[in-house]
Short mmCIF file of N, CA, C and O in Angstrom, two decimals:
data_model
loop_
_atom_site.label_atom_id
_atom_site.label_comp_id
_atom_site.label_asym_id
_atom_site.label_seq_id
_atom_site.Cartn_x
_atom_site.Cartn_y
_atom_site.Cartn_z
N UNK A 28 0.85 -1.18 0.00
CA UNK A 28 0.00 0.00 0.00
C UNK A 28 0.89 1.24 0.00
O UNK A 28 1.81 1.36 0.79
N UNK A 29 0.59 2.17 -0.86
CA UNK A 29 1.36 3.39 -0.98
C UNK A 29 0.94 4.39 0.10
O UNK A 29 -0.25 4.62 0.32
N UNK A 30 1.92 4.96 0.79
CA UNK A 30 1.64 5.95 1.83
C UNK A 30 1.28 7.28 1.17
O UNK A 30 1.99 7.76 0.29
N UNK A 31 0.17 7.85 1.59
CA UNK A 31 -0.29 9.12 1.05
C UNK A 31 0.22 10.24 1.95
O UNK A 31 0.00 10.23 3.15
N UNK A 32 0.93 11.19 1.37
CA UNK A 32 1.42 12.33 2.14
C UNK A 32 0.32 13.38 2.18
O UNK A 32 -0.22 13.77 1.15
N UNK A 33 -0.01 13.82 3.38
CA UNK A 33 -1.10 14.78 3.54
C UNK A 33 -0.63 16.22 3.46
O UNK A 33 -1.42 17.13 3.41
N UNK A 34 0.69 16.43 3.46
CA UNK A 34 1.19 17.80 3.46
C UNK A 34 2.42 17.88 2.57
O UNK A 34 3.35 17.11 2.72
N UNK A 35 2.39 18.78 1.64
CA UNK A 35 3.55 19.04 0.80
C UNK A 35 4.13 20.38 1.21
O UNK A 35 3.42 21.39 1.19
N UNK A 36 5.40 20.41 1.63
CA UNK A 36 5.98 21.68 2.05
C UNK A 36 5.91 22.70 0.91
O UNK A 36 6.40 22.44 -0.18
N UNK A 37 5.30 23.81 1.16
CA UNK A 37 5.22 24.86 0.15
C UNK A 37 6.37 25.83 0.29
O UNK A 37 6.60 26.63 -0.59
N UNK A 38 7.05 25.76 1.40
CA UNK A 38 8.14 26.68 1.66
C UNK A 38 9.46 25.92 1.58
O UNK A 38 9.98 25.45 2.57
N UNK A 39 9.97 25.81 0.37
CA UNK A 39 11.26 25.18 0.16
C UNK A 39 12.11 26.12 -0.65
O UNK A 39 11.61 26.95 -1.41
N UNK A 40 13.42 25.99 -0.44
CA UNK A 40 14.36 26.77 -1.22
C UNK A 40 15.54 25.88 -1.56
O UNK A 40 16.19 25.35 -0.64
N UNK A 41 15.74 25.65 -2.82
CA UNK A 41 16.85 24.83 -3.31
C UNK A 41 16.89 23.45 -2.62
O UNK A 41 17.94 22.95 -2.27
N UNK A 42 15.70 22.90 -2.39
CA UNK A 42 15.60 21.56 -1.83
C UNK A 42 15.61 21.49 -0.30
O UNK A 42 15.56 20.40 0.25
N UNK A 43 15.65 22.61 0.36
CA UNK A 43 15.69 22.63 1.83
C UNK A 43 14.45 23.32 2.38
O UNK A 43 13.95 24.30 1.81
N UNK A 44 13.99 22.83 3.53
CA UNK A 44 12.85 23.44 4.21
C UNK A 44 13.37 24.46 5.22
O UNK A 44 14.56 24.45 5.56
N UNK A 45 12.50 25.34 5.72
CA UNK A 45 12.93 26.35 6.70
C UNK A 45 13.43 25.76 8.02
O UNK A 45 14.02 26.46 8.82
N UNK A 46 13.23 24.48 8.22
CA UNK A 46 13.74 23.83 9.43
C UNK A 46 15.18 23.39 9.30
O UNK A 46 15.74 22.81 10.22
N UNK A 47 15.79 23.67 8.16
CA UNK A 47 17.18 23.27 7.91
C UNK A 47 18.04 24.53 7.73
O UNK A 47 17.65 25.45 7.03
N UNK A 48 19.24 24.57 8.34
CA UNK A 48 20.10 25.77 8.23
C UNK A 48 20.43 26.17 6.80
O UNK A 48 20.55 27.37 6.50
N UNK A 49 20.56 25.20 5.90
CA UNK A 49 20.94 25.53 4.54
C UNK A 49 19.84 26.25 3.78
O UNK A 49 20.10 26.90 2.77
N UNK A 50 18.63 26.14 4.23
CA UNK A 50 17.54 26.92 3.63
C UNK A 50 17.91 28.41 3.67
O UNK A 50 17.80 29.12 2.67
N UNK A 51 18.36 28.88 4.82
CA UNK A 51 18.72 30.29 5.01
C UNK A 51 20.07 30.60 4.39
O UNK A 51 20.27 31.65 3.78
N UNK A 52 21.01 29.67 4.52
CA UNK A 52 22.35 29.84 3.97
C UNK A 52 22.31 30.05 2.47
O UNK A 52 23.07 30.85 1.91
N UNK A 53 21.40 29.34 1.80
CA UNK A 53 21.32 29.43 0.35
C UNK A 53 20.32 30.49 -0.13
O UNK A 53 19.96 30.53 -1.29
N UNK A 54 19.88 31.35 0.78
CA UNK A 54 19.07 32.50 0.38
C UNK A 54 17.59 32.40 0.62
O UNK A 54 16.84 33.29 0.21
N UNK A 55 17.12 31.35 1.28
CA UNK A 55 15.70 31.24 1.59
C UNK A 55 15.25 32.33 2.56
O UNK A 55 16.00 32.71 3.45
N UNK A 56 14.05 32.83 2.36
CA UNK A 56 13.53 33.91 3.20
C UNK A 56 12.87 33.36 4.46
O UNK A 56 12.10 32.39 4.38
N UNK A 57 13.15 33.95 5.61
CA UNK A 57 12.48 33.52 6.85
C UNK A 57 10.96 33.68 6.71
O UNK A 57 10.48 34.64 6.11
N UNK A 58 10.23 32.74 7.25
CA UNK A 58 8.77 32.77 7.19
C UNK A 58 8.22 33.65 8.31
O UNK A 58 8.84 33.78 9.37
N UNK A 59 7.05 34.17 8.09
CA UNK A 59 6.37 34.91 9.15
C UNK A 59 5.82 33.89 10.15
O UNK A 59 5.56 32.74 9.79
N UNK A 60 5.64 34.29 11.40
CA UNK A 60 5.03 33.38 12.37
C UNK A 60 3.68 32.84 11.89
O UNK A 60 3.36 31.68 12.11
N UNK A 61 2.92 33.66 11.21
CA UNK A 61 1.61 33.22 10.69
C UNK A 61 1.79 32.10 9.66
O UNK A 61 1.03 31.13 9.64
N UNK A 62 2.81 32.23 8.80
CA UNK A 62 3.08 31.17 7.81
C UNK A 62 3.54 29.89 8.49
O UNK A 62 3.17 28.79 8.06
N UNK A 63 4.34 30.01 9.54
CA UNK A 63 4.80 28.84 10.28
C UNK A 63 3.61 28.15 10.94
O UNK A 63 3.48 26.92 10.89
N UNK A 64 2.72 28.94 11.54
CA UNK A 64 1.52 28.38 12.17
C UNK A 64 0.67 27.65 11.14
O UNK A 64 0.22 26.52 11.37
N UNK A 65 0.44 28.27 10.00
CA UNK A 65 -0.41 27.65 8.97
C UNK A 65 0.22 26.38 8.42
O UNK A 65 -0.48 25.38 8.21
N UNK A 66 1.52 26.39 8.18
CA UNK A 66 2.20 25.19 7.70
C UNK A 66 2.12 24.07 8.73
O UNK A 66 1.94 22.90 8.38
N UNK A 67 2.23 24.42 10.00
CA UNK A 67 2.13 23.43 11.07
C UNK A 67 0.72 22.85 11.10
O UNK A 67 0.54 21.63 11.22
N UNK A 68 -0.27 23.71 10.98
CA UNK A 68 -1.67 23.27 10.96
C UNK A 68 -1.91 22.30 9.80
O UNK A 68 -2.51 21.25 9.97
N UNK A 69 -1.44 22.67 8.62
CA UNK A 69 -1.65 21.84 7.43
C UNK A 69 -0.91 20.51 7.51
O UNK A 69 -1.38 19.52 6.96
N UNK A 70 0.22 20.49 8.19
CA UNK A 70 1.03 19.27 8.24
C UNK A 70 0.42 18.19 9.12
O UNK A 70 0.69 17.01 8.93
N UNK A 71 -0.38 18.60 10.10
CA UNK A 71 -0.93 17.62 11.03
C UNK A 71 0.07 17.18 12.09
O UNK A 71 -0.22 16.30 12.90
N UNK A 72 1.24 17.78 12.10
CA UNK A 72 2.28 17.44 13.08
C UNK A 72 1.76 17.75 14.48
O UNK A 72 1.13 18.78 14.69
N UNK A 73 2.04 16.87 15.44
CA UNK A 73 1.51 17.02 16.80
C UNK A 73 2.54 17.43 17.83
O UNK A 73 2.19 17.62 18.99
N UNK A 74 3.80 17.54 17.46
CA UNK A 74 4.81 17.99 18.39
C UNK A 74 5.45 16.87 19.19
O UNK A 74 4.92 15.77 19.29
N UNK A 75 6.59 17.17 19.79
CA UNK A 75 7.34 16.16 20.53
C UNK A 75 6.64 15.73 21.82
O UNK A 75 6.88 14.64 22.32
N UNK A 76 5.78 16.57 22.38
CA UNK A 76 5.11 16.25 23.65
C UNK A 76 3.72 15.66 23.46
O UNK A 76 2.93 15.62 24.38
N UNK A 77 3.45 15.16 22.27
CA UNK A 77 2.10 14.65 21.97
C UNK A 77 1.65 13.55 22.93
O UNK A 77 0.49 13.52 23.30
N UNK A 78 2.56 12.68 23.35
CA UNK A 78 2.17 11.59 24.26
C UNK A 78 1.81 12.14 25.64
O UNK A 78 0.85 11.68 26.26
N UNK A 79 2.56 13.11 26.12
CA UNK A 79 2.24 13.73 27.42
C UNK A 79 0.91 14.47 27.36
O UNK A 79 0.13 14.45 28.31
N UNK A 80 0.66 15.12 26.25
CA UNK A 80 -0.60 15.86 26.08
C UNK A 80 -1.77 14.88 26.01
O UNK A 80 -2.81 15.10 26.64
N UNK A 81 -1.60 13.78 25.27
CA UNK A 81 -2.66 12.77 25.19
C UNK A 81 -2.93 12.16 26.56
O UNK A 81 -4.08 11.90 26.92
N UNK A 82 -1.86 11.93 27.33
CA UNK A 82 -2.03 11.37 28.68
C UNK A 82 -2.81 12.33 29.57
O UNK A 82 -3.69 11.93 30.33
N UNK A 83 -2.51 13.61 29.46
CA UNK A 83 -3.24 14.61 30.24
C UNK A 83 -4.71 14.65 29.83
O UNK A 83 -5.59 14.83 30.68
N UNK A 84 -4.97 14.48 28.55
CA UNK A 84 -6.34 14.50 28.05
C UNK A 84 -7.16 13.32 28.57
O UNK A 84 -8.38 13.38 28.64
N UNK A 85 -6.48 12.25 28.95
CA UNK A 85 -7.17 11.05 29.46
C UNK A 85 -7.47 11.12 30.95
O UNK A 85 -8.15 10.25 31.49
N UNK A 86 -6.98 12.13 31.63
CA UNK A 86 -7.23 12.26 33.08
C UNK A 86 -8.70 12.58 33.33
O UNK A 86 -9.40 13.10 32.46
N UNK A 87 -9.12 12.30 34.54
CA UNK A 87 -10.48 12.65 34.96
C UNK A 87 -10.54 14.14 35.27
O UNK A 87 -9.55 14.75 35.67
N UNK A 88 -11.72 14.72 35.04
CA UNK A 88 -11.93 16.11 35.40
C UNK A 88 -11.99 16.24 36.91
O UNK A 88 -12.39 15.30 37.58
N UNK A 89 -11.59 17.31 37.49
CA UNK A 89 -11.11 18.56 36.91
C UNK A 89 -9.60 18.56 36.67
O UNK A 89 -9.05 19.53 36.15
N UNK A 90 -8.91 17.48 37.04
CA UNK A 90 -7.46 17.40 36.88
C UNK A 90 -7.07 17.52 35.41
O UNK A 90 -6.05 18.13 35.08
N UNK A 91 -7.87 16.96 34.52
CA UNK A 91 -7.60 17.02 33.09
C UNK A 91 -7.49 18.47 32.61
O UNK A 91 -6.48 18.86 32.03
N UNK A 92 -8.54 19.25 32.85
CA UNK A 92 -8.55 20.64 32.38
C UNK A 92 -7.44 21.46 33.03
O UNK A 92 -6.81 22.28 32.37
N UNK A 93 -7.20 21.21 34.30
CA UNK A 93 -6.14 21.93 35.01
C UNK A 93 -4.77 21.63 34.39
O UNK A 93 -3.98 22.55 34.13
N UNK A 94 -4.51 20.37 34.11
CA UNK A 94 -3.22 19.97 33.52
C UNK A 94 -3.09 20.50 32.10
O UNK A 94 -2.02 21.00 31.72
N UNK A 95 -4.15 20.42 31.32
CA UNK A 95 -4.11 20.94 29.95
C UNK A 95 -3.86 22.45 29.95
O UNK A 95 -3.09 22.95 29.13
N UNK A 96 -4.49 23.17 30.87
CA UNK A 96 -4.26 24.63 30.95
C UNK A 96 -2.82 24.94 31.37
O UNK A 96 -2.22 25.89 30.87
N UNK A 97 -2.26 24.13 32.27
CA UNK A 97 -0.87 24.35 32.68
C UNK A 97 0.08 24.09 31.50
O UNK A 97 1.03 24.87 31.29
N UNK A 98 -0.17 23.02 30.77
CA UNK A 98 0.65 22.73 29.59
C UNK A 98 0.53 23.85 28.56
O UNK A 98 1.52 24.27 27.96
N UNK A 99 -0.69 24.33 28.36
CA UNK A 99 -0.90 25.41 27.40
C UNK A 99 -0.12 26.66 27.80
O UNK A 99 0.52 27.30 26.96
N UNK A 100 -0.16 27.01 29.08
CA UNK A 100 0.57 28.19 29.57
C UNK A 100 2.07 28.02 29.35
O UNK A 100 2.77 28.96 28.95
N UNK A 101 2.58 26.82 29.58
CA UNK A 101 4.01 26.55 29.40
C UNK A 101 4.41 26.70 27.94
O UNK A 101 5.39 27.37 27.61
N UNK A 102 3.64 26.08 27.03
CA UNK A 102 3.98 26.13 25.61
C UNK A 102 3.77 27.54 25.04
O UNK A 102 4.50 27.95 24.14
N UNK A 103 2.81 28.27 25.55
CA UNK A 103 2.61 29.65 25.11
C UNK A 103 3.79 30.51 25.54
O UNK A 103 4.29 31.33 24.76
N UNK A 104 4.27 30.32 26.75
CA UNK A 104 5.45 31.05 27.23
C UNK A 104 6.67 30.70 26.39
O UNK A 104 7.45 31.58 26.00
N UNK A 105 6.84 29.41 26.12
CA UNK A 105 7.96 28.96 25.28
C UNK A 105 7.87 29.60 23.89
O UNK A 105 8.89 30.04 23.34
N UNK A 106 6.66 29.64 23.34
CA UNK A 106 6.47 30.23 22.01
C UNK A 106 6.85 31.71 22.01
O UNK A 106 7.54 32.18 21.10
N UNK A 107 6.44 32.42 23.03
CA UNK A 107 6.77 33.85 23.10
C UNK A 107 8.29 34.06 23.15
O UNK A 107 8.82 34.94 22.48
N UNK A 108 8.98 33.24 23.93
CA UNK A 108 10.45 33.34 24.00
C UNK A 108 11.09 33.00 22.66
O UNK A 108 12.01 33.69 22.22
N UNK A 109 10.62 31.92 22.05
CA UNK A 109 11.17 31.51 20.76
C UNK A 109 10.88 32.54 19.68
O UNK A 109 11.73 32.82 18.83
N UNK A 110 9.70 33.11 19.70
CA UNK A 110 9.33 34.13 18.72
C UNK A 110 10.22 35.36 18.85
O UNK A 110 10.69 35.91 17.84
N UNK A 111 10.50 35.76 20.07
CA UNK A 111 11.37 36.91 20.30
C UNK A 111 12.76 36.64 19.73
O UNK A 111 13.34 37.48 19.03
N UNK A 112 13.31 35.48 20.02
CA UNK A 112 14.64 35.13 19.52
C UNK A 112 14.63 34.96 18.00
O UNK A 112 15.57 35.37 17.32
N UNK A 113 13.57 34.40 17.45
CA UNK A 113 13.45 34.24 16.00
C UNK A 113 13.51 35.60 15.32
O UNK A 113 14.22 35.78 14.32
N UNK A 114 12.80 36.56 15.87
CA UNK A 114 12.80 37.91 15.28
C UNK A 114 14.19 38.54 15.35
O UNK A 114 14.62 39.22 14.42
N UNK A 115 14.90 38.32 16.46
CA UNK A 115 16.27 38.81 16.57
C UNK A 115 17.15 38.19 15.49
O UNK A 115 17.96 38.89 14.86
N UNK A 116 17.00 36.91 15.28
CA UNK A 116 17.79 36.20 14.27
C UNK A 116 17.47 36.71 12.86
O UNK A 116 18.37 36.85 12.03
N UNK A 117 16.20 36.96 12.59
CA UNK A 117 15.81 37.49 11.28
C UNK A 117 16.47 38.84 11.05
O UNK A 117 17.02 39.09 9.97
N UNK A 118 16.44 39.70 12.06
CA UNK A 118 17.10 41.01 11.93
C UNK A 118 18.60 40.84 11.67
O UNK A 118 19.17 41.51 10.80
N UNK A 119 19.22 39.94 12.41
CA UNK A 119 20.66 39.70 12.23
C UNK A 119 20.94 39.16 10.83
O UNK A 119 21.92 39.57 10.18
N UNK A 120 20.12 38.24 10.35
CA UNK A 120 20.32 37.69 9.01
C UNK A 120 20.23 38.79 7.96
O UNK A 120 21.03 38.82 7.02
N UNK A 121 19.30 39.69 8.12
CA UNK A 121 19.12 40.77 7.13
C UNK A 121 20.30 41.73 7.13
O UNK A 121 20.53 42.42 6.14
N UNK A 122 21.05 41.79 8.22
CA UNK A 122 22.21 42.68 8.30
C UNK A 122 23.49 42.03 7.79
O UNK A 122 24.50 42.70 7.60
N UNK A 123 23.46 40.71 7.57
CA UNK A 123 24.66 40.02 7.10
C UNK A 123 24.75 40.08 5.59
O UNK A 123 23.77 40.35 4.89
N UNK A 124 25.93 39.80 5.09
CA UNK A 124 26.16 39.75 3.65
C UNK A 124 25.48 38.50 3.11
O UNK A 124 25.86 37.39 3.45
N UNK A 125 24.48 38.68 2.27
CA UNK A 125 23.68 37.54 1.76
C UNK A 125 24.18 37.07 0.40
O UNK A 125 23.43 36.56 -0.40
N UNK A 126 25.48 37.24 0.15
CA UNK A 126 26.04 36.79 -1.11
C UNK A 126 26.07 35.27 -1.12
O UNK A 126 26.64 34.65 -0.22
N UNK A 127 25.46 34.67 -2.11
CA UNK A 127 25.40 33.21 -2.20
C UNK A 127 26.77 32.67 -2.58
O UNK A 127 27.43 33.20 -3.47
N UNK A 128 27.19 31.60 -1.91
CA UNK A 128 28.49 31.03 -2.22
C UNK A 128 28.48 30.28 -3.55
O UNK A 128 27.45 29.80 -3.99
N UNK A 129 29.66 30.22 -4.16
CA UNK A 129 29.84 29.40 -5.36
C UNK A 129 29.68 27.95 -4.92
O UNK A 129 30.21 27.53 -3.90
N UNK A 130 28.91 27.15 -5.68
CA UNK A 130 28.62 25.77 -5.29
C UNK A 130 29.87 24.96 -4.95
O UNK A 130 29.84 24.08 -4.10
N UNK A 131 30.96 25.24 -5.60
CA UNK A 131 32.18 24.47 -5.36
C UNK A 131 32.87 24.86 -4.06
O UNK A 131 33.75 24.15 -3.60
N UNK A 132 32.48 25.98 -3.46
CA UNK A 132 33.14 26.46 -2.25
C UNK A 132 32.29 26.31 -0.99
O UNK A 132 32.68 26.76 0.07
N UNK A 133 31.13 25.68 -1.09
CA UNK A 133 30.25 25.54 0.06
C UNK A 133 30.85 24.53 1.03
O UNK A 133 31.12 23.39 0.67
N UNK A 134 31.08 24.98 2.27
CA UNK A 134 31.64 24.08 3.29
C UNK A 134 30.68 23.94 4.47
O UNK A 134 30.41 22.84 4.93
N UNK A 135 30.19 25.05 4.96
CA UNK A 135 29.26 25.01 6.08
C UNK A 135 28.50 26.33 6.16
O UNK A 135 28.90 27.32 5.58
N UNK A 136 27.42 26.29 6.90
CA UNK A 136 26.63 27.50 7.08
C UNK A 136 27.07 28.20 8.37
O UNK A 136 27.83 27.65 9.16
N UNK A 137 26.55 29.39 8.58
CA UNK A 137 26.93 30.16 9.76
C UNK A 137 26.00 29.90 10.94
O UNK A 137 24.95 29.26 10.81
N UNK A 138 26.42 30.41 12.09
CA UNK A 138 25.64 30.25 13.31
C UNK A 138 24.24 30.83 13.18
O UNK A 138 23.28 30.28 13.72
N UNK A 139 24.10 31.95 12.47
CA UNK A 139 22.79 32.58 12.35
C UNK A 139 21.83 31.69 11.58
O UNK A 139 20.64 31.62 11.90
N UNK A 140 22.33 30.95 10.61
CA UNK A 140 21.49 30.04 9.83
C UNK A 140 21.00 28.89 10.70
O UNK A 140 19.84 28.49 10.64
N UNK A 141 21.91 28.38 11.52
CA UNK A 141 21.55 27.30 12.45
C UNK A 141 20.55 27.80 13.48
O UNK A 141 19.56 27.12 13.79
N UNK A 142 20.78 28.99 14.02
CA UNK A 142 19.88 29.56 15.03
C UNK A 142 18.48 29.75 14.45
O UNK A 142 17.48 29.44 15.11
N UNK A 143 18.40 30.26 13.23
CA UNK A 143 17.08 30.46 12.59
C UNK A 143 16.36 29.13 12.40
O UNK A 143 15.16 29.04 12.66
N UNK A 144 17.06 28.12 11.94
CA UNK A 144 16.40 26.83 11.70
C UNK A 144 15.93 26.22 13.03
O UNK A 144 14.84 25.67 13.11
N UNK A 145 16.74 26.35 14.07
CA UNK A 145 16.34 25.83 15.38
C UNK A 145 15.12 26.55 15.93
O UNK A 145 14.18 25.94 16.43
N UNK A 146 15.13 27.87 15.86
CA UNK A 146 13.98 28.64 16.36
C UNK A 146 12.74 28.34 15.54
O UNK A 146 11.64 28.27 16.09
N UNK A 147 12.91 28.17 14.23
CA UNK A 147 11.77 27.78 13.39
C UNK A 147 11.19 26.46 13.90
O UNK A 147 9.98 26.33 14.09
N UNK A 148 12.05 25.49 14.13
CA UNK A 148 11.58 24.18 14.59
C UNK A 148 10.97 24.23 15.98
O UNK A 148 9.99 23.54 16.25
N UNK A 149 11.52 25.06 16.86
CA UNK A 149 10.93 25.22 18.19
C UNK A 149 9.53 25.81 18.07
O UNK A 149 8.60 25.37 18.77
N UNK A 150 9.37 26.79 17.18
CA UNK A 150 8.05 27.39 16.99
C UNK A 150 7.06 26.38 16.40
O UNK A 150 5.89 26.36 16.81
N UNK A 151 7.51 25.55 15.49
CA UNK A 151 6.64 24.51 14.93
C UNK A 151 6.14 23.61 16.04
O UNK A 151 4.94 23.31 16.13
N UNK A 152 7.04 23.16 16.92
CA UNK A 152 6.63 22.30 18.02
C UNK A 152 5.65 23.00 18.95
O UNK A 152 4.63 22.43 19.34
N UNK A 153 5.95 24.24 19.31
CA UNK A 153 5.05 24.97 20.21
C UNK A 153 3.69 25.20 19.56
O UNK A 153 2.65 25.03 20.22
N UNK A 154 3.67 25.57 18.29
CA UNK A 154 2.39 25.73 17.59
C UNK A 154 1.62 24.41 17.56
O UNK A 154 0.41 24.38 17.79
N UNK A 155 2.31 23.31 17.27
CA UNK A 155 1.64 22.00 17.22
C UNK A 155 1.01 21.66 18.56
O UNK A 155 -0.13 21.20 18.63
N UNK A 156 1.75 21.90 19.63
CA UNK A 156 1.22 21.62 20.97
C UNK A 156 0.02 22.51 21.28
O UNK A 156 -0.99 22.03 21.81
N UNK A 157 0.12 23.78 20.96
CA UNK A 157 -0.98 24.71 21.25
C UNK A 157 -2.22 24.38 20.43
O UNK A 157 -3.35 24.50 20.94
N UNK A 158 -2.04 23.97 19.19
CA UNK A 158 -3.19 23.58 18.36
C UNK A 158 -3.92 22.41 19.01
O UNK A 158 -5.15 22.41 19.15
N UNK A 159 -3.15 21.40 19.42
CA UNK A 159 -3.75 20.21 20.05
C UNK A 159 -4.42 20.58 21.37
O UNK A 159 -5.55 20.14 21.65
N UNK A 160 -3.74 21.37 22.18
CA UNK A 160 -4.29 21.74 23.50
C UNK A 160 -5.55 22.58 23.35
O UNK A 160 -6.53 22.37 24.09
N UNK A 161 -5.55 23.52 22.44
CA UNK A 161 -6.74 24.35 22.24
C UNK A 161 -7.93 23.49 21.81
O UNK A 161 -9.06 23.72 22.26
N UNK A 162 -7.67 22.51 20.97
CA UNK A 162 -8.73 21.60 20.56
C UNK A 162 -9.27 20.81 21.75
O UNK A 162 -10.47 20.67 21.94
N UNK A 163 -8.37 20.29 22.56
CA UNK A 163 -8.77 19.49 23.73
C UNK A 163 -9.51 20.33 24.77
O UNK A 163 -10.45 19.85 25.41
N UNK A 164 -9.09 21.57 24.92
CA UNK A 164 -9.72 22.43 25.92
C UNK A 164 -11.11 22.89 25.51
O UNK A 164 -11.89 23.34 26.36
N UNK A 165 -11.44 22.77 24.25
CA UNK A 165 -12.80 23.14 23.82
C UNK A 165 -13.80 22.05 24.18
O UNK A 165 -15.00 22.28 24.16
N UNK A 166 -13.28 20.87 24.47
CA UNK A 166 -14.14 19.74 24.85
C UNK A 166 -13.91 19.41 26.31
O UNK A 166 -12.84 18.98 26.69
N UNK A 167 -14.87 19.63 27.14
CA UNK A 167 -14.74 19.26 28.55
C UNK A 167 -15.40 17.91 28.76
O UNK A 167 -16.52 17.67 28.35
N UNK A 168 -14.67 17.04 29.43
CA UNK A 168 -15.21 15.72 29.72
C UNK A 168 -16.19 15.81 30.87
O UNK A 168 -16.13 16.70 31.70
N UNK A 169 -17.07 14.88 30.90
CA UNK A 169 -18.05 14.80 31.97
C UNK A 169 -17.35 14.55 33.30
O UNK A 169 -16.47 13.70 33.40
N UNK A 170 -17.70 15.31 34.32
CA UNK A 170 -17.08 15.16 35.63
C UNK A 170 -17.31 13.78 36.23
O UNK A 170 -16.55 13.32 37.07
N UNK A 171 -18.35 13.10 35.79
CA UNK A 171 -18.67 11.80 36.35
C UNK A 171 -18.41 10.65 35.38
O UNK A 171 -18.81 9.52 35.61
N UNK A 172 -17.70 10.96 34.30
CA UNK A 172 -17.41 9.95 33.29
C UNK A 172 -16.46 8.91 33.86
O UNK A 172 -15.46 9.23 34.50
N UNK A 173 -16.75 7.67 33.60
CA UNK A 173 -15.86 6.59 34.02
C UNK A 173 -14.91 6.29 32.90
O UNK A 173 -15.28 6.23 31.73
N UNK A 174 -13.66 6.08 33.24
CA UNK A 174 -12.65 5.79 32.21
C UNK A 174 -12.61 4.34 31.89
O UNK A 174 -12.81 3.46 32.59
#
């Protein structure tokens, strides 16, 4: 059976996605936070903490909602920190010499390219977690539901 891919990256540059340092090194433009959020939504990616979030969703009320709200606050705080650093990195990238290297001389990318790709990936994870948590928090389980 052939695996069907549900998401095709629309943001690629020379074969690299924004989650890879060479995307920026080879001249790819940093995405807006809104574009990162939308790409995360379309991908269906659930983030590295998906198992912890699912476990929290299985708890009995009111512990479930309390834990989900605590996780949401944590990931929202993480997102704000990552977003701030991402914006700093974008400003720094725009101030650097963006001359593309000759293909025969490419050895490695710079720290700013690595920092941008890492912050992009951190934001993807935080957005994925927040999307899942917001969905779960819209549904309150019955206080007397038996598991």
